Short mmCIF file of C-alpha atoms in Angstrom, two decimals:
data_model
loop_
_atom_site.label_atom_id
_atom_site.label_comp_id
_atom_site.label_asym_id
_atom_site.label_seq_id
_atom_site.Cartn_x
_atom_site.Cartn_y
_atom_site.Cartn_z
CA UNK A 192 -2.03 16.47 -8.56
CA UNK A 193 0.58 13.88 -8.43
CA UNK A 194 0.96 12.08 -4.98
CA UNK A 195 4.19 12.43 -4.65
CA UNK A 196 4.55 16.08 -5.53
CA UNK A 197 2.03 16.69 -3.09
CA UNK A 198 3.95 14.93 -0.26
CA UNK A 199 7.17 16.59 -1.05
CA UNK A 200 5.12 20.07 -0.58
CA UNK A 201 4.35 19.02 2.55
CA UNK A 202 7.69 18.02 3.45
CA UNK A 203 9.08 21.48 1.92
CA UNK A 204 6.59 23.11 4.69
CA UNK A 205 7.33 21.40 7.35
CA UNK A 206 4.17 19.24 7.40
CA UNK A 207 4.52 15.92 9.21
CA UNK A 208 2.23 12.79 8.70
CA UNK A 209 2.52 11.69 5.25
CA UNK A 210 6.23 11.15 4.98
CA UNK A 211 5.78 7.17 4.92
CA UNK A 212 3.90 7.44 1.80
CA UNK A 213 6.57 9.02 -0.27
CA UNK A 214 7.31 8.17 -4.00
CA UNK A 215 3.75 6.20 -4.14
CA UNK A 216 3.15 6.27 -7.91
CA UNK A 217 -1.08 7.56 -8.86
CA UNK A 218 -2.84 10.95 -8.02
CA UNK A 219 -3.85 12.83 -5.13
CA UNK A 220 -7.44 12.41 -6.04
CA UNK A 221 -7.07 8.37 -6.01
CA UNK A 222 -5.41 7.64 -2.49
CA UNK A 223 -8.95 7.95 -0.65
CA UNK A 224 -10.38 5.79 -3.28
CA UNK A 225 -7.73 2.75 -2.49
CA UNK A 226 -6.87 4.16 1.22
CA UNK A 227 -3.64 4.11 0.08
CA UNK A 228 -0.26 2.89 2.60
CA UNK A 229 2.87 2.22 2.83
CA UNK A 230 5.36 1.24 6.01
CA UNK A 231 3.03 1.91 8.47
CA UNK A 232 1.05 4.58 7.34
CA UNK A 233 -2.27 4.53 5.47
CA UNK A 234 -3.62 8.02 4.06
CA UNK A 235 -6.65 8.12 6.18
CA UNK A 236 -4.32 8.63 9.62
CA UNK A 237 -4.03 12.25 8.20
CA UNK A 238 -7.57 12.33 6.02
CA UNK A 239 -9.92 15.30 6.76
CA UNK A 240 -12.71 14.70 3.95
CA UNK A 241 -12.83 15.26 0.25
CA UNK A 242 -15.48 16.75 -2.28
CA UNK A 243 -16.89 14.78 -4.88
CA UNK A 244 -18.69 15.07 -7.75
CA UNK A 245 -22.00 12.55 -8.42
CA UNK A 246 -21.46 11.39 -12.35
CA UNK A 247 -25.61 10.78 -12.80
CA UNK A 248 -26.25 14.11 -11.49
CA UNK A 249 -23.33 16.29 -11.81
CA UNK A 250 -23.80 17.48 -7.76
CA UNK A 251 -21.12 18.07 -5.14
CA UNK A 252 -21.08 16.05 -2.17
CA UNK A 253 -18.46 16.43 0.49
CA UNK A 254 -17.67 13.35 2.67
CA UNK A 255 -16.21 13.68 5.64
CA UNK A 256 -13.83 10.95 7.19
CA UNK A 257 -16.08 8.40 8.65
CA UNK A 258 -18.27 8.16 5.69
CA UNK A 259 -15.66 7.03 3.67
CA UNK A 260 -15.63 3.82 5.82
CA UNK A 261 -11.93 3.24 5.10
CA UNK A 262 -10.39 -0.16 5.41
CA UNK A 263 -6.92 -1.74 4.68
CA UNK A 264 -6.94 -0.55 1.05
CA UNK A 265 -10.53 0.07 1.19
CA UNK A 266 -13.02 2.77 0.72
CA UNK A 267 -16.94 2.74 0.01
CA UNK A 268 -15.54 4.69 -3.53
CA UNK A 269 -14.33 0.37 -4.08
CA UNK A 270 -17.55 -0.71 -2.62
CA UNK A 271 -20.99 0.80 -2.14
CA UNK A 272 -20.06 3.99 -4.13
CA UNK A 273 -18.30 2.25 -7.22
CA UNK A 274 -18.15 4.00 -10.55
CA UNK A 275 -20.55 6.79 -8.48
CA UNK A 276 -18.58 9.61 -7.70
CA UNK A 277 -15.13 11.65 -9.32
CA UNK A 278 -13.22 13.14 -6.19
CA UNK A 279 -11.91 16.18 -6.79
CA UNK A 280 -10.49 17.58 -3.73
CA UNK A 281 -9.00 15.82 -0.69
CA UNK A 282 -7.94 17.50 2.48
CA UNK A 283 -5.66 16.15 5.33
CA UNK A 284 -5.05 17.35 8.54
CA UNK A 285 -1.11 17.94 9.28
CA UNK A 286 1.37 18.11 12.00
CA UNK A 287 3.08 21.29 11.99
CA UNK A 288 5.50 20.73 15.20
CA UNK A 289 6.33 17.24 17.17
CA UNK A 290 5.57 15.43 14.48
CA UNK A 291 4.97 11.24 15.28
CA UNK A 292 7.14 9.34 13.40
CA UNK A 293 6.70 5.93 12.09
CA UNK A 294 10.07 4.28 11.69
CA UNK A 295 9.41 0.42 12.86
CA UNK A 296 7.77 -1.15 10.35
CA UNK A 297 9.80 -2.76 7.29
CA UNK A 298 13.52 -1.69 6.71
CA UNK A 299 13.32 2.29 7.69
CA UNK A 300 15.39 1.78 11.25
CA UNK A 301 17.60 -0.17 8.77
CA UNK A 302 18.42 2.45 6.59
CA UNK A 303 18.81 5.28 9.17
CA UNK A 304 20.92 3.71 11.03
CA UNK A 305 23.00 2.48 8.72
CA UNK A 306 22.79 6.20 7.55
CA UNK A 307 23.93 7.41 10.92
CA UNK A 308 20.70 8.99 11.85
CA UNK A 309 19.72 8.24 15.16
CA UNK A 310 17.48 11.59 15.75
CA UNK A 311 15.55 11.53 12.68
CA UNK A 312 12.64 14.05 11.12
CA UNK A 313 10.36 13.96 8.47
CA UNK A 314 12.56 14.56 5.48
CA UNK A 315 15.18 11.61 7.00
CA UNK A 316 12.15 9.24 7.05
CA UNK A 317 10.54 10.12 3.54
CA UNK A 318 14.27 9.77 2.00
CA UNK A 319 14.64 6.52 3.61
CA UNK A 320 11.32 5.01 1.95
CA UNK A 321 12.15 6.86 -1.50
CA UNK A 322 15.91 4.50 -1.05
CA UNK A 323 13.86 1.26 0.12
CA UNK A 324 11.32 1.89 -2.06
CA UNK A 325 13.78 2.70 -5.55
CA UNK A 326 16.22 -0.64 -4.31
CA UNK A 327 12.82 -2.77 -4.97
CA UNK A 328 10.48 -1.73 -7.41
CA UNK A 329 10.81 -2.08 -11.10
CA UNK A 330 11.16 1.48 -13.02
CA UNK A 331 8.12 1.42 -15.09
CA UNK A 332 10.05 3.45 -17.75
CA UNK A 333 12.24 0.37 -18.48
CA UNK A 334 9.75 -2.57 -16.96
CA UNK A 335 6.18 -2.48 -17.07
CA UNK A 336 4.80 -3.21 -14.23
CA UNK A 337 0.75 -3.66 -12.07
CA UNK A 338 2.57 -2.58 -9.07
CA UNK A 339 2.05 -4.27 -5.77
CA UNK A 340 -0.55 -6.52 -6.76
CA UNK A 341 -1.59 -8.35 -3.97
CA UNK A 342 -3.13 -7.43 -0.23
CA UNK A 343 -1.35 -8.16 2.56
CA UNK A 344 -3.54 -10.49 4.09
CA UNK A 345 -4.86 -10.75 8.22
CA UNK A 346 -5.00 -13.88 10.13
CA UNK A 347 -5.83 -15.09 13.57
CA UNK A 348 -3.30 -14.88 16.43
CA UNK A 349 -3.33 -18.57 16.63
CA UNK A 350 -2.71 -19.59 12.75
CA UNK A 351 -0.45 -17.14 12.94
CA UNK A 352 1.52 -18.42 16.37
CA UNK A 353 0.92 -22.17 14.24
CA UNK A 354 2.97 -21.02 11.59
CA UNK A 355 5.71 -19.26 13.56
CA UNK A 356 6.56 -22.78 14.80
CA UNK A 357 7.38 -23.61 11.66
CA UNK A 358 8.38 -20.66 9.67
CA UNK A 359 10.33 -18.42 12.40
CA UNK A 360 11.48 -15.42 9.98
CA UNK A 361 7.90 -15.07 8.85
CA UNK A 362 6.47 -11.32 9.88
CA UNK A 363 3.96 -10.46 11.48
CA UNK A 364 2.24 -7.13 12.59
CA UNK A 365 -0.03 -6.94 15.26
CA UNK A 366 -3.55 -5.71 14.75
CA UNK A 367 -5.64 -3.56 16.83
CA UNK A 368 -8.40 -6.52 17.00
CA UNK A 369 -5.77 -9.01 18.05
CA UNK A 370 -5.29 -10.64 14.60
CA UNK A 371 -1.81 -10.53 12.88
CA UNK A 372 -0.98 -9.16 9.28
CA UNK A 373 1.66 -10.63 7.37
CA UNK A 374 3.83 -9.32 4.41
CA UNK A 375 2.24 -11.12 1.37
CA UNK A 376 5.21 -10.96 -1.08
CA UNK A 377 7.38 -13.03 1.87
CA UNK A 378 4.76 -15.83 1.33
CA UNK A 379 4.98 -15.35 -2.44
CA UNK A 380 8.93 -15.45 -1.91
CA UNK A 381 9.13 -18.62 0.35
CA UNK A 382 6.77 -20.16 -2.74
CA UNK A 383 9.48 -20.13 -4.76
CA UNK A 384 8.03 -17.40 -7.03
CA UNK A 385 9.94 -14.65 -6.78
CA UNK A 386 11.45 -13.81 -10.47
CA UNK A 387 8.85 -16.62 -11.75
CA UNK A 388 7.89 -16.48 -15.28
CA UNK A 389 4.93 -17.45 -17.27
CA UNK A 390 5.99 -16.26 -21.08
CA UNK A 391 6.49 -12.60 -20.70
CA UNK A 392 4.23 -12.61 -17.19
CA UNK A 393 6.15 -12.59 -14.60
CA UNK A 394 6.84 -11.99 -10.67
CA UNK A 395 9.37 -9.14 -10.22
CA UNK A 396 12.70 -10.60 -8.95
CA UNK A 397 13.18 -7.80 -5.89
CA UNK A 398 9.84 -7.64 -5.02
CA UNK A 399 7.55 -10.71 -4.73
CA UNK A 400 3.98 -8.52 -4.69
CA UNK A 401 5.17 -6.86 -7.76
CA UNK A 402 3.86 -8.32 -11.27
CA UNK A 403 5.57 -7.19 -14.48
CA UNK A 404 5.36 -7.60 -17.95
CA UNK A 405 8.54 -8.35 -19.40
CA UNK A 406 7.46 -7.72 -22.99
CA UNK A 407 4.34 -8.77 -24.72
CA UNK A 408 2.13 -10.13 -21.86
CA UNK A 409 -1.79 -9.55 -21.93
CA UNK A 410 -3.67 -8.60 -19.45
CA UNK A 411 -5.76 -12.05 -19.27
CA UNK A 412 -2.10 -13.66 -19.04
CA UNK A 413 -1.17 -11.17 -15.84
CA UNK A 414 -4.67 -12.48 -14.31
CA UNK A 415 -3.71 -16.21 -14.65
CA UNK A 416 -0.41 -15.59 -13.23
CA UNK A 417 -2.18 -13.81 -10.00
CA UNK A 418 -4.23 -16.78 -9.94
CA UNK A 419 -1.51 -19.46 -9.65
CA UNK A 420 0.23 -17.04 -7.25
CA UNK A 421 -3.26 -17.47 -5.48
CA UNK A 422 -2.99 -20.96 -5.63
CA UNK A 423 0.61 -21.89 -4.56
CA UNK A 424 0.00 -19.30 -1.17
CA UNK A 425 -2.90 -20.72 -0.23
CA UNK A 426 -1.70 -24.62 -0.81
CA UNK A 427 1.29 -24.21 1.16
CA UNK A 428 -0.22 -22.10 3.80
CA UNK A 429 -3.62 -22.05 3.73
CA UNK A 430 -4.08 -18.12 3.53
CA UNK A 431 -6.05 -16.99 0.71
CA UNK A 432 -4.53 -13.80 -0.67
CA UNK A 433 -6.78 -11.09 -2.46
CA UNK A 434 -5.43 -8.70 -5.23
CA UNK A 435 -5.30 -4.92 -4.69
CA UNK A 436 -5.69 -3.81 -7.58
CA UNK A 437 -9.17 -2.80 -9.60
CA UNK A 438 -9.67 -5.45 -12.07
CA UNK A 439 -11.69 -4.01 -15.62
#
C-alpha cells in the first residue's frame, strides 16, 4: 500500500492526523520501520500497532505501540529487531472531528497564508506540504535521488543558544527534554554545499539533505559524498550529523 495513497484515503474520509505526512515517497508497511515524519508530525502520533511476520519461523506477532520503542526516525525493526520481522499490517488511530492541526513548523503558515487560508482543515494542510514538498525535492523520474539523507540532529540548549550568537537565522525546535533540534540541510546549506558536486554525486540544489545522482554515480561514490558532508558540518559547527537512511 503506497503511503501516500493511504493518506489521501484518509483525507477523502475525513480522517485527521496524518495530513503532515503527505506525498512521503515508500510503503505503508515501512513508515513504522523508519518512524517516518515530516513538518511536525512523525507516524507514531497516530500509530495503534502493527502485525508482523517472524522470517526464521514464519509466526505472527502483533506489536503494540510501546514495543516498537519509536524514536526520531527510529524503531527496534532498525535496531534490536533488524532483518527479524516483515510487517504486514499497520493500524493508526484517527481523528474523525476537531482534528489538531500542525501548521508551525517549516513553511506551512507560509503557504496558507499566502493562499488566503486563515481557517484551515486537513485537506488545506496536506495540499500545502504536497506544494512545499514538490517546490524542493528532485522528481525521481527525471533525477535520481537517496532522498533526505541525513537526520536532523539534537543538541543542548546551551550549544544551541552558543550558536544563535553567531548564526541568528539558524532554526531551532524545542524538544520535550529541553534540548533543541535543528534543520540539518540549513547547516549543509550555510557549508556551502548546496548544489555541490563530486563527478555525478551530488547535493540537490533546492534541498541541502537531498543527495542525487546526476548520471552515473555509484553507490560507494554517494557514501563518500555523505561523508565529506559529515565532515564539513561537523568542522564548522561541531555537530556530528548521522544519515537516515539504511545503508546495505
Amino acid at each position: 500500500e503506497l503511503w501516500h495513497s493511504f493518506v489521501g484515503w484518509t483525507l477523502d474520509h475525513g480522517f485527521g492526523g496524518l495530513e503532515n505526512l503527505s506525498l512521503i515517497p515508500g510503503c505503508v508497511g515501512a513508515a513504522p520501520m523508519q518512524n517516518i515524519g515530516a513538518y511536525g508530525v512523525e507516524q507514531d502520533q497516530c500509530f495503534a500497532y502493527l502485525d508482523a511476520i517472524n522470517l526464521r519461523t514464519g509466526e505472527s506477532r502483533r506489536f503494540e505501540r510501546e514495543e516498537c520503542a519509536f524514536g526520531y526516525r527510529e524503531s527496534i525493526f532498525k535496531r534490536d529487531l533488524k532483518g527479524q520481522f516483515a510487517i504486514v499490517r499497520v493500524a493508526y488511530r484517527l481523528s474523525r472531528h476537531h482534528h489538531v492541526l500542525h501548521t508551525d513548523y517549516g513553511a506551512i503558515r507560509d503557504v496558507l497564508e499566502k493562499k488566503g487560508i486563515t481557517h484551515p482543515d486537513i485537506h488545506d494542510v496536506s495540499d500545502a506540504v504536497i506544494a512545499i514538498r514538490s517546490s524542493k525535492l528532485p522528481d525521481p523520474n527525471v533525477t535520481g535521488n537517496a532522498g533526505s539523507f541525513f537526520k536532523n540532529p539534537v543538541i543542548s540548549a546551551e550549544q544551541f543558544s552558543v550558536l544563535k550568537e553567531k548564526y541568528p537565522a539558524i532554526p531551532g525546535y524545542a524538544q520535550p527534554d529541553g534540548s533543541v533540534k535543528v534543520a540539518a540541510g540549513w547547516l549543509i546549506e550555510l557549508c556551502g554545499l548546496k548544489g555541490y558536486r563530486q563527478g555525478d554525486a551530488g547535493v540537490h540544489s533546492l534541498q541541502a539533505l537531498v543527495l542525487v545522482n546526476h548520471g552515473t554515480a555509484t553507490g560507494k561514490e554517494i557514501l563518500q559524498l555523505s561523508a565529506f558532508i559529515q565532515s564539513q558540518v561537523y568542522n564548522t559547527f561541531q555537530i556530528p550529523i548521522e544519515p537516515e537512511v539504511n545503508v546495505w
